[in-house]
Short mmCIF file of C-alpha atoms in Angstrom, two decimals:
data_model
loop_
_atom_site.label_atom_id
_atom_site.label_comp_id
_atom_site.label_asym_id
_atom_site.label_seq_id
_atom_site.Cartn_x
_atom_site.Cartn_y
_atom_site.Cartn_z
CA UNK A 1 0.00 0.00 0.00
CA UNK A 2 1.32 3.42 -0.85
CA UNK A 3 1.33 6.16 1.80
CA UNK A 4 3.40 8.75 0.01
CA UNK A 5 1.16 11.82 0.40
CA UNK A 6 2.02 14.39 3.08
CA UNK A 7 -0.96 13.66 5.30
CA UNK A 8 -0.23 9.97 5.34
CA UNK A 9 -1.29 9.13 8.90
CA UNK A 10 -4.60 10.96 8.86
CA UNK A 11 -5.50 9.86 5.34
CA UNK A 12 -4.69 6.24 6.07
CA UNK A 13 -6.74 6.29 9.28
CA UNK A 14 -9.71 7.76 7.42
CA UNK A 15 -9.24 5.23 4.66
CA UNK A 16 -9.28 2.37 7.15
CA UNK A 17 -12.35 3.78 8.85
CA UNK A 18 -14.23 4.21 5.57
CA UNK A 19 -13.15 0.81 4.29
CA UNK A 20 -14.11 -0.85 7.55
CA UNK A 21 -17.54 0.76 7.43
CA UNK A 22 -18.02 -0.28 3.80
CA UNK A 23 -17.07 -3.88 4.60
CA UNK A 24 -19.25 -3.99 7.69
CA UNK A 25 -22.30 -2.57 5.93
CA UNK A 26 -21.80 -5.02 3.04
CA UNK A 27 -21.77 -8.00 5.33
CA UNK A 28 -24.70 -6.80 7.35
CA UNK A 29 -26.61 -6.30 4.09
CA UNK A 30 -25.64 -9.72 2.74
CA UNK A 31 -26.42 -11.42 6.06
CA UNK A 32 -29.87 -9.85 6.18
CA UNK A 33 -30.49 -10.78 2.56
CA UNK A 34 -29.42 -14.37 3.18
CA UNK A 35 -31.91 -14.63 6.01
CA UNK A 36 -34.82 -12.93 4.26
CA UNK A 37 -34.57 -14.23 0.73
CA UNK A 38 -35.43 -17.76 -0.42
CA UNK A 39 -32.58 -20.13 -1.12
CA UNK A 40 -31.49 -21.00 -4.64
CA UNK A 41 -33.35 -23.24 -7.00
CA UNK A 42 -31.77 -26.62 -7.50
CA UNK A 43 -30.39 -27.49 -10.90
CA UNK A 44 -29.91 -30.82 -12.58
CA UNK A 45 -26.48 -29.92 -13.93
CA UNK A 46 -23.58 -31.88 -12.48
CA UNK A 47 -20.62 -31.32 -14.85
CA UNK A 48 -17.40 -30.09 -13.26
CA UNK A 49 -16.17 -26.81 -14.73
CA UNK A 50 -12.86 -26.84 -16.59
CA UNK A 51 -10.24 -24.03 -16.83
CA UNK A 52 -10.61 -21.93 -19.97
CA UNK A 53 -8.45 -19.57 -21.96
CA UNK A 54 -10.80 -17.14 -23.66
CA UNK A 55 -10.73 -13.52 -24.72
CA UNK A 56 -10.79 -11.53 -27.90
CA UNK A 57 -8.53 -10.29 -30.66
CA UNK A 58 -9.11 -7.49 -33.12
CA UNK A 59 -7.52 -5.25 -35.69
CA UNK A 60 -8.71 -1.69 -36.20
CA UNK A 61 -7.80 1.17 -38.48
CA UNK A 62 -8.68 4.59 -37.08
CA UNK A 63 -8.60 7.77 -39.11
CA UNK A 64 -8.99 10.95 -37.06
CA UNK A 65 -9.00 14.20 -38.98
CA UNK A 66 -6.96 12.60 -41.77
CA UNK A 67 -4.42 10.96 -39.43
CA UNK A 68 -4.28 7.14 -39.62
CA UNK A 69 -3.56 4.89 -36.61
CA UNK A 70 -3.41 1.08 -36.77
CA UNK A 71 -4.51 -0.71 -33.57
CA UNK A 72 -4.14 -4.48 -33.27
CA UNK A 73 -5.58 -5.63 -29.92
CA UNK A 74 -5.51 -8.86 -27.92
CA UNK A 75 -7.30 -9.41 -24.60
CA UNK A 76 -6.62 -12.89 -23.19
CA UNK A 77 -8.88 -13.97 -20.32
CA UNK A 78 -7.99 -16.88 -18.05
CA UNK A 79 -10.75 -18.56 -16.03
CA UNK A 80 -9.80 -21.16 -13.41
CA UNK A 81 -12.71 -22.57 -11.40
CA UNK A 82 -11.85 -24.28 -8.12
CA UNK A 83 -14.37 -26.46 -6.31
CA UNK A 84 -17.98 -25.32 -6.16
CA UNK A 85 -17.40 -21.80 -4.87
CA UNK A 86 -14.18 -20.37 -6.26
CA UNK A 87 -13.16 -18.76 -9.52
CA UNK A 88 -9.75 -17.26 -10.27
CA UNK A 89 -9.93 -14.98 -13.30
CA UNK A 90 -7.62 -12.56 -15.03
CA UNK A 91 -7.55 -10.41 -18.16
CA UNK A 92 -4.62 -8.78 -19.87
CA UNK A 93 -4.69 -6.13 -22.57
CA UNK A 94 -2.16 -5.70 -25.36
CA UNK A 95 -2.97 -2.82 -27.66
CA UNK A 96 -0.76 -1.56 -30.45
CA UNK A 97 -0.73 2.06 -31.51
CA UNK A 98 1.08 2.34 -34.85
CA UNK A 99 1.26 5.45 -37.03
CA UNK A 100 3.50 7.00 -39.64
CA UNK A 101 6.06 9.54 -38.45
CA UNK A 102 5.44 13.19 -39.40
CA UNK A 103 8.05 13.10 -42.16
CA UNK A 104 6.57 9.94 -43.70
CA UNK A 105 7.86 6.37 -43.63
CA UNK A 106 6.67 3.02 -42.35
CA UNK A 107 4.15 2.65 -39.50
CA UNK A 108 5.75 2.41 -36.08
CA UNK A 109 4.77 2.79 -32.45
CA UNK A 110 4.34 1.05 -29.15
CA UNK A 111 2.29 -1.75 -27.63
CA UNK A 112 0.52 -0.86 -24.38
CA UNK A 113 0.34 -3.72 -21.88
CA UNK A 114 -2.13 -3.70 -18.99
CA UNK A 115 -3.49 -6.08 -16.42
CA UNK A 116 -7.21 -5.26 -16.36
CA UNK A 117 -8.06 -7.69 -13.59
CA UNK A 118 -6.64 -10.62 -11.65
CA UNK A 119 -9.10 -11.62 -8.97
CA UNK A 120 -10.27 -14.47 -6.76
CA UNK A 121 -14.06 -14.75 -6.51
CA UNK A 122 -15.63 -16.65 -3.64
CA UNK A 123 -19.33 -17.38 -4.14
CA UNK A 124 -20.27 -17.34 -0.47
CA UNK A 125 -23.99 -17.93 -0.99
CA UNK A 126 -26.64 -17.27 -3.66
CA UNK A 127 -26.71 -13.58 -2.75
CA UNK A 128 -23.07 -12.74 -2.11
CA UNK A 129 -19.79 -13.07 -3.98
CA UNK A 130 -16.58 -11.85 -2.34
CA UNK A 131 -13.83 -10.69 -4.69
CA UNK A 132 -10.22 -10.07 -3.69
CA UNK A 133 -7.45 -8.77 -5.93
CA UNK A 134 -7.41 -6.45 -8.90
CA UNK A 135 -10.86 -6.01 -10.40
CA UNK A 136 -12.72 -3.80 -12.84
CA UNK A 137 -14.18 -0.86 -10.97
CA UNK A 138 -17.96 -1.33 -10.86
CA UNK A 139 -19.14 2.08 -11.98
CA UNK A 140 -21.93 2.24 -14.57
CA UNK A 141 -22.27 -0.71 -16.94
CA UNK A 142 -19.76 -0.09 -19.76
CA UNK A 143 -16.55 -0.94 -17.90
CA UNK A 144 -17.58 -4.38 -16.67
CA UNK A 145 -19.97 -5.57 -19.35
CA UNK A 146 -19.70 -3.68 -22.61
CA UNK A 147 -15.94 -3.05 -22.90
CA UNK A 148 -14.79 -6.23 -24.76
CA UNK A 149 -14.34 -5.44 -28.44
CA UNK A 150 -16.55 -8.35 -29.56
CA UNK A 151 -19.41 -7.02 -27.40
CA UNK A 152 -19.30 -3.23 -27.80
CA UNK A 153 -21.56 -1.84 -30.50
CA UNK A 154 -19.12 0.86 -31.61
CA UNK A 155 -15.33 0.44 -31.81
CA UNK A 156 -14.62 3.60 -29.79
CA UNK A 157 -15.43 3.94 -26.09
CA UNK A 158 -17.77 6.75 -24.98
CA UNK A 159 -16.15 10.09 -24.12
CA UNK A 160 -17.08 9.77 -20.43
CA UNK A 161 -15.76 6.21 -20.13
CA UNK A 162 -12.61 7.20 -18.13
CA UNK A 163 -14.70 8.84 -15.37
CA UNK A 164 -14.53 6.66 -12.22
CA UNK A 165 -13.82 3.42 -14.13
CA UNK A 166 -10.60 1.47 -14.81
CA UNK A 167 -9.29 -1.06 -12.30
CA UNK A 168 -9.15 -1.18 -8.51
CA UNK A 169 -6.98 -3.20 -6.11
CA UNK A 170 -8.73 -4.38 -2.99
CA UNK A 171 -11.89 -6.07 -1.83
CA UNK A 172 -15.36 -6.16 -3.34
CA UNK A 173 -18.72 -7.60 -2.32
CA UNK A 174 -21.38 -8.11 -4.94
CA UNK A 175 -24.42 -10.12 -5.80
CA UNK A 176 -27.76 -10.28 -7.50
CA UNK A 177 -31.08 -11.76 -6.51
CA UNK A 178 -34.73 -11.73 -7.38
CA UNK A 179 -36.89 -9.33 -5.33
CA UNK A 180 -40.05 -10.82 -6.82
CA UNK A 181 -41.25 -12.14 -10.18
CA UNK A 182 -41.05 -8.65 -11.67
CA UNK A 183 -37.76 -7.27 -10.39
CA UNK A 184 -34.16 -8.31 -9.74
CA UNK A 185 -31.71 -6.32 -7.67
CA UNK A 186 -27.92 -6.30 -7.97
CA UNK A 187 -25.32 -4.56 -5.85
CA UNK A 188 -21.57 -4.02 -5.62
CA UNK A 189 -19.52 -2.33 -2.96
CA UNK A 190 -15.75 -2.12 -2.81
CA UNK A 191 -12.69 -0.37 -1.58
CA UNK A 192 -9.40 0.00 -3.36
CA UNK A 193 -5.94 0.61 -2.01
CA UNK A 194 -3.94 3.15 -3.98
CA UNK A 195 -0.78 1.94 -5.65
CA UNK A 196 1.61 3.48 -8.13
CA UNK A 197 3.00 0.16 -9.32
CA UNK A 198 3.00 0.29 -13.11
CA UNK A 199 1.12 -3.00 -13.58
CA UNK A 200 -1.23 -2.66 -10.59
CA UNK A 201 -1.80 1.10 -10.68
CA UNK A 202 -5.00 2.08 -8.90
CA UNK A 203 -6.48 4.95 -6.92
CA UNK A 204 -7.40 4.77 -3.26
CA UNK A 205 -11.19 4.88 -3.13
CA UNK A 206 -14.45 3.38 -1.95
CA UNK A 207 -17.67 3.05 -3.89
CA UNK A 208 -20.75 1.10 -4.73
CA UNK A 209 -23.39 0.46 -7.33
CA UNK A 210 -27.04 -0.51 -7.07
CA UNK A 211 -29.07 -1.76 -10.01
CA UNK A 212 -32.57 -3.01 -10.75
CA UNK A 213 -33.61 -5.20 -13.66
CA UNK A 214 -37.25 -5.65 -14.62
CA UNK A 215 -37.51 -8.84 -16.72
CA UNK A 216 -41.01 -8.08 -18.10
CA UNK A 217 -40.23 -4.88 -20.00
CA UNK A 218 -36.49 -5.80 -20.02
CA UNK A 219 -35.46 -2.52 -18.45
CA UNK A 220 -32.38 -2.04 -16.33
CA UNK A 221 -31.62 1.05 -14.24
CA UNK A 222 -28.81 1.66 -11.83
CA UNK A 223 -26.79 4.22 -9.96
CA UNK A 224 -23.11 4.31 -8.97
CA UNK A 225 -21.14 6.25 -6.39
CA UNK A 226 -17.45 6.57 -5.72
CA UNK A 227 -15.36 8.58 -3.27
CA UNK A 228 -11.69 9.19 -3.74
CA UNK A 229 -9.66 8.82 -0.53
CA UNK A 230 -6.68 10.77 -1.77
CA UNK A 231 -5.85 14.33 -2.81
CA UNK A 232 -9.14 16.20 -3.34
CA UNK A 233 -11.31 13.43 -1.86
CA UNK A 234 -13.75 14.03 -4.69
CA UNK A 235 -17.05 12.24 -5.22
CA UNK A 236 -18.25 10.73 -8.49
CA UNK A 237 -21.82 9.80 -9.37
CA UNK A 238 -23.30 7.90 -12.25
CA UNK A 239 -26.57 6.54 -13.62
CA UNK A 240 -27.15 3.89 -16.25
CA UNK A 241 -30.16 2.70 -18.19
CA UNK A 242 -30.74 -0.13 -20.66
CA UNK A 243 -33.85 -1.26 -22.49
CA UNK A 244 -34.20 -4.23 -24.79
CA UNK A 245 -37.83 -4.39 -25.96
CA UNK A 246 -39.02 -7.91 -26.72
CA UNK A 247 -40.94 -6.90 -29.86
CA UNK A 248 -38.01 -5.45 -31.83
CA UNK A 249 -34.30 -6.39 -31.99
CA UNK A 250 -33.24 -3.08 -30.44
CA UNK A 251 -30.74 -2.42 -27.66
CA UNK A 252 -31.05 1.03 -26.13
CA UNK A 253 -28.42 2.01 -23.57
CA UNK A 254 -27.35 5.16 -21.81
CA UNK A 255 -24.97 6.33 -19.09
CA UNK A 256 -24.39 9.55 -17.21
CA UNK A 257 -21.31 10.25 -15.08
CA UNK A 258 -20.10 13.21 -13.06
CA UNK A 259 -16.86 13.81 -11.16
CA UNK A 260 -14.42 16.64 -10.49
CA UNK A 261 -12.90 15.92 -13.92
CA UNK A 262 -16.13 16.66 -15.73
CA UNK A 263 -19.51 15.25 -16.54
CA UNK A 264 -21.37 13.91 -19.52
CA UNK A 265 -23.63 11.29 -21.00
CA UNK A 266 -24.02 8.96 -23.93
CA UNK A 267 -27.09 7.34 -25.40
CA UNK A 268 -26.87 4.61 -28.02
CA UNK A 269 -29.30 2.47 -29.94
CA UNK A 270 -28.25 -0.73 -31.75
CA UNK A 271 -30.79 -2.26 -34.13
CA UNK A 272 -30.50 -5.65 -35.84
CA UNK A 273 -32.03 -5.55 -39.31
CA UNK A 274 -33.48 -9.07 -38.99
CA UNK A 275 -37.07 -7.82 -39.33
CA UNK A 276 -36.53 -6.28 -42.76
CA UNK A 277 -38.44 -8.30 -45.38
CA UNK A 278 -35.66 -8.34 -48.00
CA UNK A 279 -32.12 -9.80 -48.19
CA UNK A 280 -32.90 -11.81 -45.07
CA UNK A 281 -29.67 -13.84 -45.13
CA UNK A 282 -27.56 -10.71 -44.92
CA UNK A 283 -29.88 -8.50 -42.91
CA UNK A 284 -30.18 -10.81 -39.93
CA UNK A 285 -26.40 -10.53 -39.49
CA UNK A 286 -26.37 -6.74 -39.83
CA UNK A 287 -26.66 -4.17 -37.07
CA UNK A 288 -26.84 -0.38 -37.31
CA UNK A 289 -25.85 1.77 -34.36
CA UNK A 290 -26.44 5.42 -33.51
CA UNK A 291 -24.84 7.16 -30.55
CA UNK A 292 -25.01 10.72 -29.26
CA UNK A 293 -22.75 11.91 -26.49
CA UNK A 294 -21.58 15.03 -24.74
CA UNK A 295 -18.77 15.86 -22.34
CA UNK A 296 -18.51 18.93 -20.13
CA UNK A 297 -14.98 19.53 -18.89
CA UNK A 298 -14.70 20.12 -15.15
CA UNK A 299 -13.17 23.28 -13.73
CA UNK A 300 -10.30 21.23 -12.28
CA UNK A 301 -9.48 19.49 -15.55
CA UNK A 302 -6.19 20.66 -17.00
CA UNK A 303 -4.41 19.43 -20.11
CA UNK A 304 -2.14 17.10 -18.14
CA UNK A 305 -5.05 15.40 -16.38
CA UNK A 306 -7.05 15.19 -19.60
CA UNK A 307 -4.15 13.35 -21.24
CA UNK A 308 -3.63 11.09 -18.21
CA UNK A 309 -7.29 10.08 -18.04
CA UNK A 310 -7.80 10.13 -21.85
CA UNK A 311 -10.61 12.67 -21.57
CA UNK A 312 -11.24 15.57 -23.97
CA UNK A 313 -9.47 18.68 -22.64
CA UNK A 314 -12.53 20.86 -23.32
CA UNK A 315 -16.26 20.54 -23.83
CA UNK A 316 -17.11 18.17 -26.68
CA UNK A 317 -20.13 16.81 -28.49
CA UNK A 318 -20.02 13.78 -30.72
CA UNK A 319 -22.40 11.85 -32.96
CA UNK A 320 -21.49 8.35 -34.15
CA UNK A 321 -22.97 6.04 -36.74
CA UNK A 322 -21.87 2.41 -36.81
CA UNK A 323 -22.45 -0.63 -38.99
CA UNK A 324 -21.65 -4.16 -37.76
CA UNK A 325 -21.81 -7.40 -39.71
CA UNK A 326 -21.70 -10.63 -37.69
CA UNK A 327 -19.81 -13.20 -39.77
CA UNK A 328 -20.30 -16.00 -37.24
CA UNK A 329 -20.59 -16.48 -33.49
CA UNK A 330 -18.17 -14.12 -31.76
CA UNK A 331 -16.76 -12.67 -34.99
CA UNK A 332 -17.80 -9.41 -36.55
CA UNK A 333 -16.69 -6.75 -38.98
CA UNK A 334 -17.27 -3.35 -37.49
CA UNK A 335 -17.15 0.18 -38.84
CA UNK A 336 -18.12 3.60 -37.63
CA UNK A 337 -18.14 7.25 -38.57
CA UNK A 338 -18.22 9.98 -35.98
CA UNK A 339 -18.20 13.75 -36.02
CA UNK A 340 -16.83 15.51 -32.96
CA UNK A 341 -17.64 19.14 -32.27
CA UNK A 342 -15.31 20.97 -29.92
CA UNK A 343 -14.36 24.63 -29.30
CA UNK A 344 -10.79 23.72 -30.30
CA UNK A 345 -11.52 21.94 -33.56
CA UNK A 346 -14.21 19.84 -35.20
CA UNK A 347 -13.03 16.46 -36.48
CA UNK A 348 -14.19 13.41 -38.43
CA UNK A 349 -13.47 10.00 -36.90
CA UNK A 350 -13.49 6.89 -39.10
CA UNK A 351 -12.92 3.36 -37.85
CA UNK A 352 -13.03 -0.01 -39.54
CA UNK A 353 -11.95 -3.31 -38.05
CA UNK A 354 -12.61 -6.91 -37.18
CA UNK A 355 -13.18 -8.43 -33.73
CA UNK A 356 -13.10 -12.09 -32.73
CA UNK A 357 -13.82 -13.91 -29.48
CA UNK A 358 -12.05 -17.19 -28.79
CA UNK A 359 -12.50 -19.85 -26.09
CA UNK A 360 -10.21 -22.84 -25.52
CA UNK A 361 -10.51 -25.50 -22.79
CA UNK A 362 -7.40 -26.09 -20.68
CA UNK A 363 -8.42 -29.52 -19.47
CA UNK A 364 -10.28 -32.69 -20.28
CA UNK A 365 -13.82 -32.04 -21.49
CA UNK A 366 -14.97 -35.57 -20.69
CA UNK A 367 -17.52 -37.48 -22.76
CA UNK A 368 -19.32 -35.27 -25.30
CA UNK B 1 -8.32 -3.47 14.16
CA UNK B 2 -9.00 -3.83 10.44
CA UNK B 3 -7.61 -7.36 10.57
CA UNK B 4 -10.03 -8.29 13.39
CA UNK B 5 -12.95 -6.83 11.48
CA UNK B 6 -11.96 -8.81 8.38
CA UNK B 7 -11.70 -12.09 10.32
CA UNK B 8 -15.07 -11.44 11.94
CA UNK B 9 -16.71 -10.63 8.64
CA UNK B 10 -15.22 -13.66 6.88
CA UNK B 11 -16.73 -15.80 9.64
CA UNK B 12 -20.08 -14.13 9.02
CA UNK B 13 -19.78 -14.88 5.29
CA UNK B 14 -19.02 -18.54 5.91
CA UNK B 15 -21.91 -18.83 8.37
CA UNK B 16 -24.23 -17.21 5.87
CA UNK B 17 -22.99 -19.66 3.21
CA UNK B 18 -23.81 -22.67 5.41
CA UNK B 19 -27.20 -21.14 6.18
CA UNK B 20 -27.93 -20.72 2.45
CA UNK B 21 -26.94 -24.33 1.71
CA UNK B 22 -29.16 -25.68 4.50
CA UNK B 23 -32.11 -23.61 3.27
CA UNK B 24 -31.55 -24.91 -0.25
CA UNK B 25 -31.68 -28.49 1.05
CA UNK B 26 -35.02 -27.82 2.72
CA UNK B 27 -36.41 -26.43 -0.53
CA UNK B 28 -35.39 -29.58 -2.36
CA UNK B 29 -37.28 -31.71 0.16
CA UNK B 30 -40.49 -29.79 -0.46
CA UNK B 31 -40.10 -30.28 -4.22
CA UNK B 32 -39.80 -34.04 -3.70
CA UNK B 33 -43.05 -34.16 -1.73
CA UNK B 34 -44.91 -32.19 -4.37
CA UNK B 35 -43.64 -34.40 -7.17
CA UNK B 36 -44.95 -37.56 -5.55
CA UNK B 37 -48.52 -36.27 -5.94
CA UNK B 38 -48.54 -36.60 -9.73
CA UNK B 39 -47.55 -39.17 -12.31
CA UNK B 40 -43.79 -39.23 -12.10
CA UNK B 41 -42.88 -39.78 -15.73
CA UNK B 42 -45.21 -37.11 -17.12
CA UNK B 43 -44.12 -34.67 -14.47
CA UNK B 44 -40.43 -35.14 -15.25
CA UNK B 45 -41.02 -34.67 -18.95
CA UNK B 46 -43.16 -31.56 -18.49
CA UNK B 47 -40.74 -30.11 -15.97
CA UNK B 48 -37.81 -30.59 -18.33
CA UNK B 49 -39.65 -28.87 -21.19
CA UNK B 50 -40.80 -26.01 -18.98
CA UNK B 51 -37.35 -25.62 -17.50
CA UNK B 52 -35.80 -25.48 -20.95
CA UNK B 53 -38.27 -22.79 -22.08
CA UNK B 54 -37.69 -20.85 -18.89
CA UNK B 55 -33.92 -21.19 -19.36
CA UNK B 56 -34.16 -19.86 -22.89
CA UNK B 57 -36.23 -16.91 -21.70
CA UNK B 58 -33.79 -16.11 -18.90
CA UNK B 59 -30.90 -16.42 -21.34
CA UNK B 60 -32.36 -13.77 -23.63
CA UNK B 61 -33.31 -11.51 -20.72
CA UNK B 62 -29.90 -11.63 -19.07
CA UNK B 63 -27.22 -12.49 -21.63
CA UNK B 64 -28.96 -10.84 -24.58
CA UNK B 65 -28.75 -7.45 -22.89
CA UNK B 66 -25.03 -7.27 -23.72
CA UNK B 67 -24.20 -9.70 -26.49
CA UNK B 68 -25.67 -11.95 -29.17
CA UNK B 69 -26.36 -15.58 -28.39
CA UNK B 70 -23.16 -17.66 -28.57
CA UNK B 71 -23.13 -21.19 -29.89
CA UNK B 72 -23.26 -23.83 -27.19
CA UNK B 73 -19.92 -24.87 -25.73
CA UNK B 74 -19.24 -28.33 -24.22
CA UNK B 75 -20.90 -28.68 -20.77
CA UNK B 76 -17.70 -28.40 -18.71
CA UNK B 77 -16.71 -25.18 -20.55
CA UNK B 78 -20.23 -23.83 -20.21
CA UNK B 79 -20.11 -24.43 -16.46
CA UNK B 80 -17.01 -22.21 -16.22
CA UNK B 81 -18.38 -19.52 -18.52
CA UNK B 82 -21.65 -19.27 -16.62
CA UNK B 83 -19.80 -19.02 -13.30
CA UNK B 84 -17.69 -16.20 -14.79
CA UNK B 85 -20.80 -14.41 -16.05
CA UNK B 86 -22.57 -14.87 -12.75
CA UNK B 87 -19.84 -12.78 -11.13
CA UNK B 88 -19.35 -10.34 -14.01
CA UNK B 89 -23.00 -9.64 -14.86
CA UNK B 90 -24.42 -10.40 -11.39
CA UNK B 91 -26.89 -12.92 -12.72
CA UNK B 92 -29.10 -14.27 -9.96
CA UNK B 93 -28.51 -17.79 -8.68
CA UNK B 94 -31.82 -19.02 -10.05
CA UNK B 95 -31.18 -17.48 -13.48
CA UNK B 96 -27.70 -18.98 -13.58
CA UNK B 97 -28.96 -22.52 -12.99
CA UNK B 98 -31.74 -22.21 -15.56
CA UNK B 99 -29.38 -20.71 -18.16
CA UNK B 100 -26.80 -23.42 -17.49
CA UNK B 101 -29.39 -26.15 -17.96
CA UNK B 102 -30.61 -24.53 -21.19
CA UNK B 103 -27.12 -23.97 -22.60
CA UNK B 104 -26.02 -27.55 -21.97
CA UNK B 105 -28.99 -29.37 -23.48
#
């Protein structure tokens, strides 16, 4: 744990107090839920899980205001189940960033390497999972669920994505359960120890997220909160919404986030063309996406911080149009065009690429 | 102090886990009594069909919110993937079991 700031003693004491309270409240909540809620349904499935190497690979060409960048990406994910209650999981990220030098010549650049998460999950009971290690910060829904390149509807992340997301190092409690036939509830609460280690870099913070899913109308709503326990001790808030109507192949999603760095929102609709009466073979594999988003730079946001967090350094609006074609399960060709409006400069953003998800067993699969 | 709190809370988690398992066992006993009231073979067949339909519905409700339906992996791989998704997407215990049954049939 890193205690390098000047007010080390006081900050660390407050951190321990806040973390202790967060842990205590989580366990009280989970204990109460275990007592009140019905136990799990029994299943007829008896196969033992096997370790898996999965993940995704992709290759993207981005053209921003006439400047071309090539980005090959690989995200290996290792899943190691242990017994009936444990899962060890980790994800790495290798992303190339290759461009031509200003004077011309061959493409060159660097490959960024990151450890997104490396965590041990203990499924304590049907309503509580305890996670220890490095995990994706549960803020909003994009970071944990929509980030993988084979899942996201548009190749580029939303402008507000860096707000309160990334990875945390510490302890997390989470779970989901049915409130009644019409509503499910899910929760996460966590604290993270700050570290400046290059591979395990994380901020010192506490936070939580609460979400509701209504299976009938297929609507999900949720709210997130995070408090930094270092420097400005700033708060961050977020809201997310998703709707997948049963009658049409539409996915409507939106997020709002606010912190001392800035605030903003995105709203996106992804529509599968499977209901069109012509060219059925092609149309059922085709998806069109529209996204509108806006970012309002915070008063504290300077150029250095904007670069560090990969946020726009001033207010920005952006509209994106995307077209995806699913070649087969887990493999798609993706393309998008965006127009960003900013006080500094307006710019066109073009992206085309291919994304693939793989999954390989690392053990005996038994009789098929 | 923090260490003591952590030890105490881990004990609470384990106790709550045992409690959940015992409650699940009781629920299974009730199901057995109910089943004996009807013709066993018909009941098993109808239950399996209903469970499959319910599993398919839960799959589309939960998994379909983020990604398209994947092809079905071998059962032992599917067991790992569903456990991973239970943690990642906070799928309820009941949904997880129904989805796992559906995806391995």
